[in-house]
Each structure stands twice: as structure tokens, then as C-alpha cells.
Amino acid sequence: MAVLAPSLLSADFAKLGEDAVKVSEGGAAYLHIDVMDGHFVPNISFGAGVMKSLNGYETAPYDVHLMIENPDKYVGDFVTDKTEYIVVHQEACVHLHRTLQLIKSHGVKAGVAINPATPVSTLQCILADCDLVLVMSVNPGFGGQSFIPAAEGKIKELARIRAEKGYNYAIEVDGGVNLENARLLKEAGCDILVAGSAVFGAKDAKERVREFNGIIKA
């Protein structure tokens, strides 16, 4: 069974708390928090202060995706009682193992993301230490992009390695996820599907989450 993590990057920032509650009530397992710095990716989104403004709302836990350079400097800022995962990019970390240990030292699960041009093989020596591996199925930096088909193969490869080695990481996919490809991604081995515009672009985001869950939890 897979679960859904709506990306707040596609929410209405003027009603961020309301939108976060809405999708949580619809059955979202996580709120995906896309943090962009304008350096590692060509866009700026929001920081820890905006995320923490949601702490007083009744929402799903946070799945924090740091698309930033020098993530070690900022990991602690995103640790809250509602933070379940903090995910950093393989491409942004000089000492990836050290960064994962830093995240875990805060009592938070540690994940690694890989961009579309980064092969799974670059994680060979770190998978045993990962709580989550995020496969980017678009080039990070903007919402609303089309799914890159090669991501399906990466998901299958990660699922195979996990089964063969007895690892415990969750597999997440982010980018171009919609109602049409959700079942395919689940069957490939994905545990957490991130969807932004496919959720918040709907007339009723809460009902759209329920539609996703009807597909991926079947």
C-alpha cells in the first residue's frame, strides 16, 4: 500500500494553513515541504518559518525536502514535533553519510533525493543508512512539470535492492505525479507519492486526495 504526500509548493500561500488542513482531512499521510534556495535549484520557495507557521494546525506530519546547498547549516531549523522526514540531495552533500547522521541526531528520519540525471548506483554505499530514498521524476525547482519516464526504472531498481539486501528505506517519487500514473508508480514499488498541482489544482483538494487514495491504497 502506498500513501500520498501533497506538495504545499502548489497550495495557495494566502491560505496555506487552510489548504494544509484540507488535504490532511482528506487522508494525506504527509505534507511535503519543498524548500528551495535559488542556488541548488533555480527558484526560491519558503523557509523554516513558513513551515513552522503550520505547527498550530491539525495536519499530517511533515516530509521536508531540502533542495538547497549546504543543508547541514539548516537541518536543525526544520526539526519540529511534526517533522518525520528530512530529505537532502545526494548532489548537494559533500559528506552525505555525515549529513544523514546529523539529521538522525535530531530524532528525525533521514532521506536522500536523486535528480533525474543521477543514477541509483551513486547511493550504493549509503542505502543501508537511509530511511527514505526520493526519486525526482522532474528536474527540481518548479511545480507543474511533466513526469520523466526513466524514474519508473529507478523505483523498480530501488525496490529490487531493498528486497535483496533487506533494507528498510521507503521509496518516494516527486514530480509529474497524477491520477493517471499513480497506480503505475505504486506497482513499481513506490511507497510515498508526492503530488502538487494534481492535488491543489483540483476544484476540491480534499476530494482529490481521496481519489488518489482510492487508487494507491487499493
mmCIF file of C-alpha atoms in Angstrom:
data_model
loop_
_atom_site.group_PDB
_atom_site.id
_atom_site.type_symbol
_atom_site.label_atom_id
_atom_site.label_comp_id
_atom_site.label_asym_id
_atom_site.label_seq_id
_atom_site.Cartn_x
_atom_site.Cartn_y
_atom_site.Cartn_z
ATOM 1 C CA MET A 1 0.000 0.000 0.000
ATOM 2 C CA ALA A 2 1.290 3.457 -0.938
ATOM 3 C CA VAL A 3 0.420 6.830 0.600
ATOM 4 C CA LEU A 4 0.105 10.398 -0.651
ATOM 5 C CA ALA A 5 2.143 13.460 0.331
ATOM 6 C CA PRO A 6 0.639 16.608 -1.217
ATOM 7 C CA SER A 7 3.283 19.241 -2.013
ATOM 8 C CA LEU A 8 2.490 22.584 -0.412
ATOM 9 C CA LEU A 9 4.510 24.277 -3.158
ATOM 10 C CA SER A 10 1.306 24.130 -5.215
ATOM 11 C CA ALA A 11 -1.006 25.307 -2.421
ATOM 12 C CA ASP A 12 -2.479 28.793 -2.128
ATOM 13 C CA PHE A 13 0.114 30.596 0.017
ATOM 14 C CA ALA A 14 -2.526 33.101 1.127
ATOM 15 C CA LYS A 15 -4.460 30.175 2.630
ATOM 16 C CA LEU A 16 -1.595 27.821 3.437
ATOM 17 C CA GLY A 17 -2.916 26.668 6.809
ATOM 18 C CA GLU A 18 -6.385 26.104 5.406
ATOM 19 C CA ASP A 19 -5.039 24.111 2.463
ATOM 20 C CA ALA A 20 -2.776 22.041 4.738
ATOM 21 C CA VAL A 21 -5.717 21.120 6.942
ATOM 22 C CA LYS A 22 -7.932 20.371 3.952
ATOM 23 C CA VAL A 23 -5.618 17.775 2.399
ATOM 24 C CA SER A 24 -4.829 16.290 5.807
ATOM 25 C CA GLU A 25 -8.517 15.773 6.471
ATOM 26 C CA GLY A 26 -8.796 14.175 3.029
ATOM 27 C CA GLY A 27 -6.338 11.467 4.057
ATOM 28 C CA ALA A 28 -2.871 12.786 3.171
ATOM 29 C CA ALA A 29 -0.200 10.808 5.013
ATOM 30 C CA TYR A 30 2.351 13.660 4.923
ATOM 31 C CA LEU A 31 2.668 17.286 3.941
ATOM 32 C CA HIS A 32 5.563 17.567 1.500
ATOM 33 C CA ILE A 33 7.556 20.712 2.247
ATOM 34 C CA ASP A 34 9.633 21.830 -0.761
ATOM 35 C CA VAL A 35 12.425 24.155 0.365
ATOM 36 C CA MET A 36 14.320 25.903 -2.464
ATOM 37 C CA ASP A 37 17.216 28.340 -2.156
ATOM 38 C CA GLY A 38 17.631 29.780 -5.657
ATOM 39 C CA HIS A 39 21.132 28.261 -5.854
ATOM 40 C CA PHE A 40 20.837 24.486 -5.915
ATOM 41 C CA VAL A 41 17.609 24.933 -7.893
ATOM 42 C CA PRO A 42 16.523 27.942 -9.996
ATOM 43 C CA ASN A 43 13.735 29.070 -7.687
ATOM 44 C CA ILE A 44 13.082 30.246 -4.134
ATOM 45 C CA SER A 45 10.121 28.828 -2.209
ATOM 46 C CA PHE A 46 9.956 29.264 1.565
ATOM 47 C CA GLY A 47 11.939 28.502 4.689
ATOM 48 C CA ALA A 48 11.518 27.060 8.150
ATOM 49 C CA GLY A 49 9.472 29.995 9.439
ATOM 50 C CA VAL A 50 6.679 29.415 6.930
ATOM 51 C CA MET A 51 6.695 25.690 7.664
ATOM 52 C CA LYS A 52 6.555 26.288 11.410
ATOM 53 C CA SER A 53 3.542 28.574 10.950
ATOM 54 C CA LEU A 54 1.593 25.371 10.306
ATOM 55 C CA ASN A 55 2.550 23.823 13.646
ATOM 56 C CA GLY A 56 -0.615 25.085 15.326
ATOM 57 C CA TYR A 57 -2.889 23.429 12.760
ATOM 58 C CA GLU A 58 -4.162 19.858 12.869
ATOM 59 C CA THR A 59 -2.272 18.422 9.918
ATOM 60 C CA ALA A 60 -0.373 15.387 8.711
ATOM 61 C CA PRO A 61 3.338 15.220 9.670
ATOM 62 C CA TYR A 62 5.987 16.989 7.603
ATOM 63 C CA ASP A 63 8.110 15.421 4.883
ATOM 64 C CA VAL A 64 10.760 18.111 4.385
ATOM 65 C CA HIS A 65 12.603 18.159 1.049
ATOM 66 C CA LEU A 66 15.675 20.403 1.197
ATOM 67 C CA MET A 67 16.591 21.442 -2.345
ATOM 68 C CA ILE A 68 19.383 23.634 -1.040
ATOM 69 C CA GLU A 69 23.143 23.960 -0.907
ATOM 70 C CA ASN A 70 24.939 23.359 2.406
ATOM 71 C CA PRO A 71 21.948 21.614 4.010
ATOM 72 C CA ASP A 72 23.904 20.820 7.191
ATOM 73 C CA LYS A 73 23.627 24.501 8.179
ATOM 74 C CA TYR A 74 19.846 24.408 8.149
ATOM 75 C CA VAL A 75 18.753 20.906 9.166
ATOM 76 C CA GLY A 76 18.090 21.929 12.766
ATOM 77 C CA ASP A 77 15.771 24.752 11.670
ATOM 78 C CA PHE A 78 13.310 22.250 10.190
ATOM 79 C CA VAL A 79 13.078 19.950 13.198
ATOM 80 C CA THR A 80 9.686 20.155 14.917
ATOM 81 C CA ASP A 81 7.409 17.726 16.722
ATOM 82 C CA LYS A 82 5.639 17.266 13.368
ATOM 83 C CA THR A 83 8.758 16.630 11.254
ATOM 84 C CA GLU A 84 9.007 12.956 10.282
ATOM 85 C CA TYR A 85 11.479 13.086 7.379
ATOM 86 C CA ILE A 86 14.196 15.493 6.312
ATOM 87 C CA VAL A 87 15.467 14.718 2.824
ATOM 88 C CA VAL A 88 18.673 16.121 1.316
ATOM 89 C CA HIS A 89 20.056 15.808 -2.197
ATOM 90 C CA GLN A 90 22.919 13.487 -2.997
ATOM 91 C CA GLU A 91 24.170 16.134 -5.420
ATOM 92 C CA ALA A 92 24.279 18.851 -2.722
ATOM 93 C CA CYS A 93 26.133 16.921 0.007
ATOM 94 C CA VAL A 94 29.905 16.701 0.134
ATOM 95 C CA HIS A 95 29.789 14.298 3.097
ATOM 96 C CA LEU A 96 26.453 12.554 2.655
ATOM 97 C CA HIS A 97 26.884 9.989 5.431
ATOM 98 C CA ARG A 98 27.699 12.762 7.913
ATOM 99 C CA THR A 99 24.622 14.711 6.833
ATOM 100 C CA LEU A 100 22.353 11.697 7.345
ATOM 101 C CA GLN A 101 23.807 11.155 10.799
ATOM 102 C CA LEU A 102 23.199 14.828 11.603
ATOM 103 C CA ILE A 103 19.541 14.505 10.650
ATOM 104 C CA LYS A 104 19.124 11.368 12.734
ATOM 105 C CA SER A 105 20.808 13.041 15.715
ATOM 106 C CA HIS A 106 17.744 15.300 15.871
ATOM 107 C CA GLY A 107 15.441 12.286 16.199
ATOM 108 C CA VAL A 108 14.165 12.658 12.639
ATOM 109 C CA LYS A 109 14.185 10.111 9.804
ATOM 110 C CA ALA A 110 16.816 10.826 7.135
ATOM 111 C CA GLY A 111 16.279 10.635 3.390
ATOM 112 C CA VAL A 112 18.279 11.162 0.210
ATOM 113 C CA ALA A 113 16.953 12.520 -3.095
ATOM 114 C CA ILE A 114 18.439 11.952 -6.535
ATOM 115 C CA ASN A 115 17.879 14.125 -9.605
ATOM 116 C CA PRO A 116 16.771 12.677 -12.969
ATOM 117 C CA ALA A 117 20.384 12.510 -14.273
ATOM 118 C CA THR A 118 21.734 10.834 -11.108
ATOM 119 C CA PRO A 119 21.814 7.013 -11.163
ATOM 120 C CA VAL A 120 20.768 4.851 -8.243
ATOM 121 C CA SER A 121 24.301 3.416 -8.177
ATOM 122 C CA THR A 122 25.584 6.638 -6.567
ATOM 123 C CA LEU A 123 23.725 5.588 -3.397
ATOM 124 C CA GLN A 124 25.204 2.112 -3.211
ATOM 125 C CA CYS A 125 27.304 2.811 -0.125
ATOM 126 C CA ILE A 126 24.622 4.764 1.752
ATOM 127 C CA LEU A 127 21.345 2.870 1.235
ATOM 128 C CA ALA A 128 21.716 0.929 4.484
ATOM 129 C CA ASP A 129 21.662 4.265 6.336
ATOM 130 C CA CYS A 130 18.651 5.732 4.530
ATOM 131 C CA ASP A 131 15.138 5.846 5.940
ATOM 132 C CA LEU A 132 13.847 7.129 2.600
ATOM 133 C CA VAL A 133 15.046 7.498 -0.985
ATOM 134 C CA LEU A 134 13.339 10.149 -3.089
ATOM 135 C CA VAL A 135 13.386 9.704 -6.864
ATOM 136 C CA MET A 136 12.944 13.018 -8.642
ATOM 137 C CA SER A 137 10.782 12.453 -11.697
ATOM 138 C CA VAL A 138 11.214 16.050 -12.871
ATOM 139 C CA ASN A 139 14.164 18.418 -12.679
ATOM 140 C CA PRO A 140 13.716 20.123 -9.293
ATOM 141 C CA GLY A 141 12.892 23.789 -8.976
ATOM 142 C CA PHE A 142 9.373 24.256 -10.321
ATOM 143 C CA GLY A 143 5.964 22.664 -9.913
ATOM 144 C CA GLY A 144 3.705 21.553 -12.732
ATOM 145 C CA GLN A 145 6.306 19.719 -14.845
ATOM 146 C CA SER A 146 5.722 16.517 -16.803
ATOM 147 C CA PHE A 147 6.800 13.140 -15.438
ATOM 148 C CA ILE A 148 10.147 11.803 -16.736
ATOM 149 C CA PRO A 149 9.519 8.102 -17.585
ATOM 150 C CA ALA A 150 13.030 6.923 -16.625
ATOM 151 C CA ALA A 151 12.072 7.462 -12.976
ATOM 152 C CA GLU A 152 9.964 4.295 -13.089
ATOM 153 C CA GLY A 153 13.074 2.207 -13.723
ATOM 154 C CA LYS A 154 14.844 3.805 -10.760
ATOM 155 C CA ILE A 155 11.926 2.988 -8.485
ATOM 156 C CA LYS A 156 11.988 -0.637 -9.618
ATOM 157 C CA GLU A 157 15.751 -0.799 -9.093
ATOM 158 C CA LEU A 158 15.461 0.592 -5.566
ATOM 159 C CA ALA A 159 12.664 -1.852 -4.777
ATOM 160 C CA ARG A 160 14.788 -4.750 -6.039
ATOM 161 C CA ILE A 161 17.820 -3.705 -4.000
ATOM 162 C CA ARG A 162 15.681 -3.251 -0.901
ATOM 163 C CA ALA A 163 14.269 -6.755 -1.224
ATOM 164 C CA GLU A 164 17.634 -8.366 -1.965
ATOM 165 C CA LYS A 165 19.551 -6.601 0.811
ATOM 166 C CA GLY A 166 16.806 -6.470 3.418
ATOM 167 C CA TYR A 167 16.982 -2.669 3.676
ATOM 168 C CA ASN A 168 14.159 -0.692 5.272
ATOM 169 C CA TYR A 169 14.055 2.585 3.355
ATOM 170 C CA ALA A 170 10.811 3.925 1.947
ATOM 171 C CA ILE A 171 10.745 4.845 -1.747
ATOM 172 C CA GLU A 172 9.263 8.215 -2.663
ATOM 173 C CA VAL A 173 8.647 9.835 -6.050
ATOM 174 C CA ASP A 174 8.222 13.538 -6.715
ATOM 175 C CA GLY A 175 7.335 15.279 -9.976
ATOM 176 C CA GLY A 176 4.548 14.954 -12.506
ATOM 177 C CA VAL A 177 2.558 12.534 -10.342
ATOM 178 C CA ASN A 178 -1.124 12.437 -11.231
ATOM 179 C CA LEU A 179 -4.200 10.210 -11.190
ATOM 180 C CA GLU A 180 -3.156 8.635 -14.483
ATOM 181 C CA ASN A 181 0.272 7.358 -13.397
ATOM 182 C CA ALA A 182 -0.311 6.847 -9.672
ATOM 183 C CA ARG A 183 -1.148 3.133 -9.961
ATOM 184 C CA LEU A 184 1.879 2.504 -12.196
ATOM 185 C CA LEU A 185 4.198 4.129 -9.641
ATOM 186 C CA LYS A 186 2.696 2.167 -6.792
ATOM 187 C CA GLU A 187 3.116 -1.092 -8.695
ATOM 188 C CA ALA A 188 6.737 -0.181 -9.498
ATOM 189 C CA GLY A 189 7.433 -0.188 -5.760
ATOM 190 C CA CYS A 190 6.790 3.384 -4.640
ATOM 191 C CA ASP A 191 5.631 3.885 -1.039
ATOM 192 C CA ILE A 192 5.085 7.660 -0.962
ATOM 193 C CA LEU A 193 3.752 9.645 -3.909
ATOM 194 C CA VAL A 194 4.260 13.404 -3.888
ATOM 195 C CA ALA A 195 1.673 15.344 -5.886
ATOM 196 C CA GLY A 196 1.384 19.111 -6.083
ATOM 197 C CA SER A 197 -0.613 20.626 -8.918
ATOM 198 C CA ALA A 198 -2.540 17.365 -9.382
ATOM 199 C CA VAL A 199 -3.936 17.920 -5.869
ATOM 200 C CA PHE A 200 -4.145 21.666 -5.359
ATOM 201 C CA GLY A 201 -5.091 22.361 -8.969
ATOM 202 C CA ALA A 202 -8.322 20.428 -8.463
ATOM 203 C CA LYS A 203 -11.563 22.208 -7.620
ATOM 204 C CA ASP A 204 -11.721 20.273 -4.332
ATOM 205 C CA ALA A 205 -8.271 19.336 -2.995
ATOM 206 C CA LYS A 206 -9.694 17.229 -0.177
ATOM 207 C CA GLU A 207 -11.699 15.133 -2.599
ATOM 208 C CA ARG A 208 -8.710 14.843 -4.923
ATOM 209 C CA VAL A 209 -6.654 13.336 -2.083
ATOM 210 C CA ARG A 210 -9.423 10.794 -1.597
ATOM 211 C CA GLU A 211 -9.311 9.979 -5.321
ATOM 212 C CA PHE A 212 -5.561 9.372 -5.112
ATOM 213 C CA ASN A 213 -6.001 7.178 -2.055
ATOM 214 C CA GLY A 214 -8.654 5.160 -3.841
ATOM 215 C CA ILE A 215 -6.044 4.301 -6.466
ATOM 216 C CA ILE A 216 -2.873 3.790 -4.408
ATOM 217 C CA LYS A 217 -4.423 2.075 -1.405
ATOM 218 C CA ALA A 218 -6.467 -0.398 -3.423
#
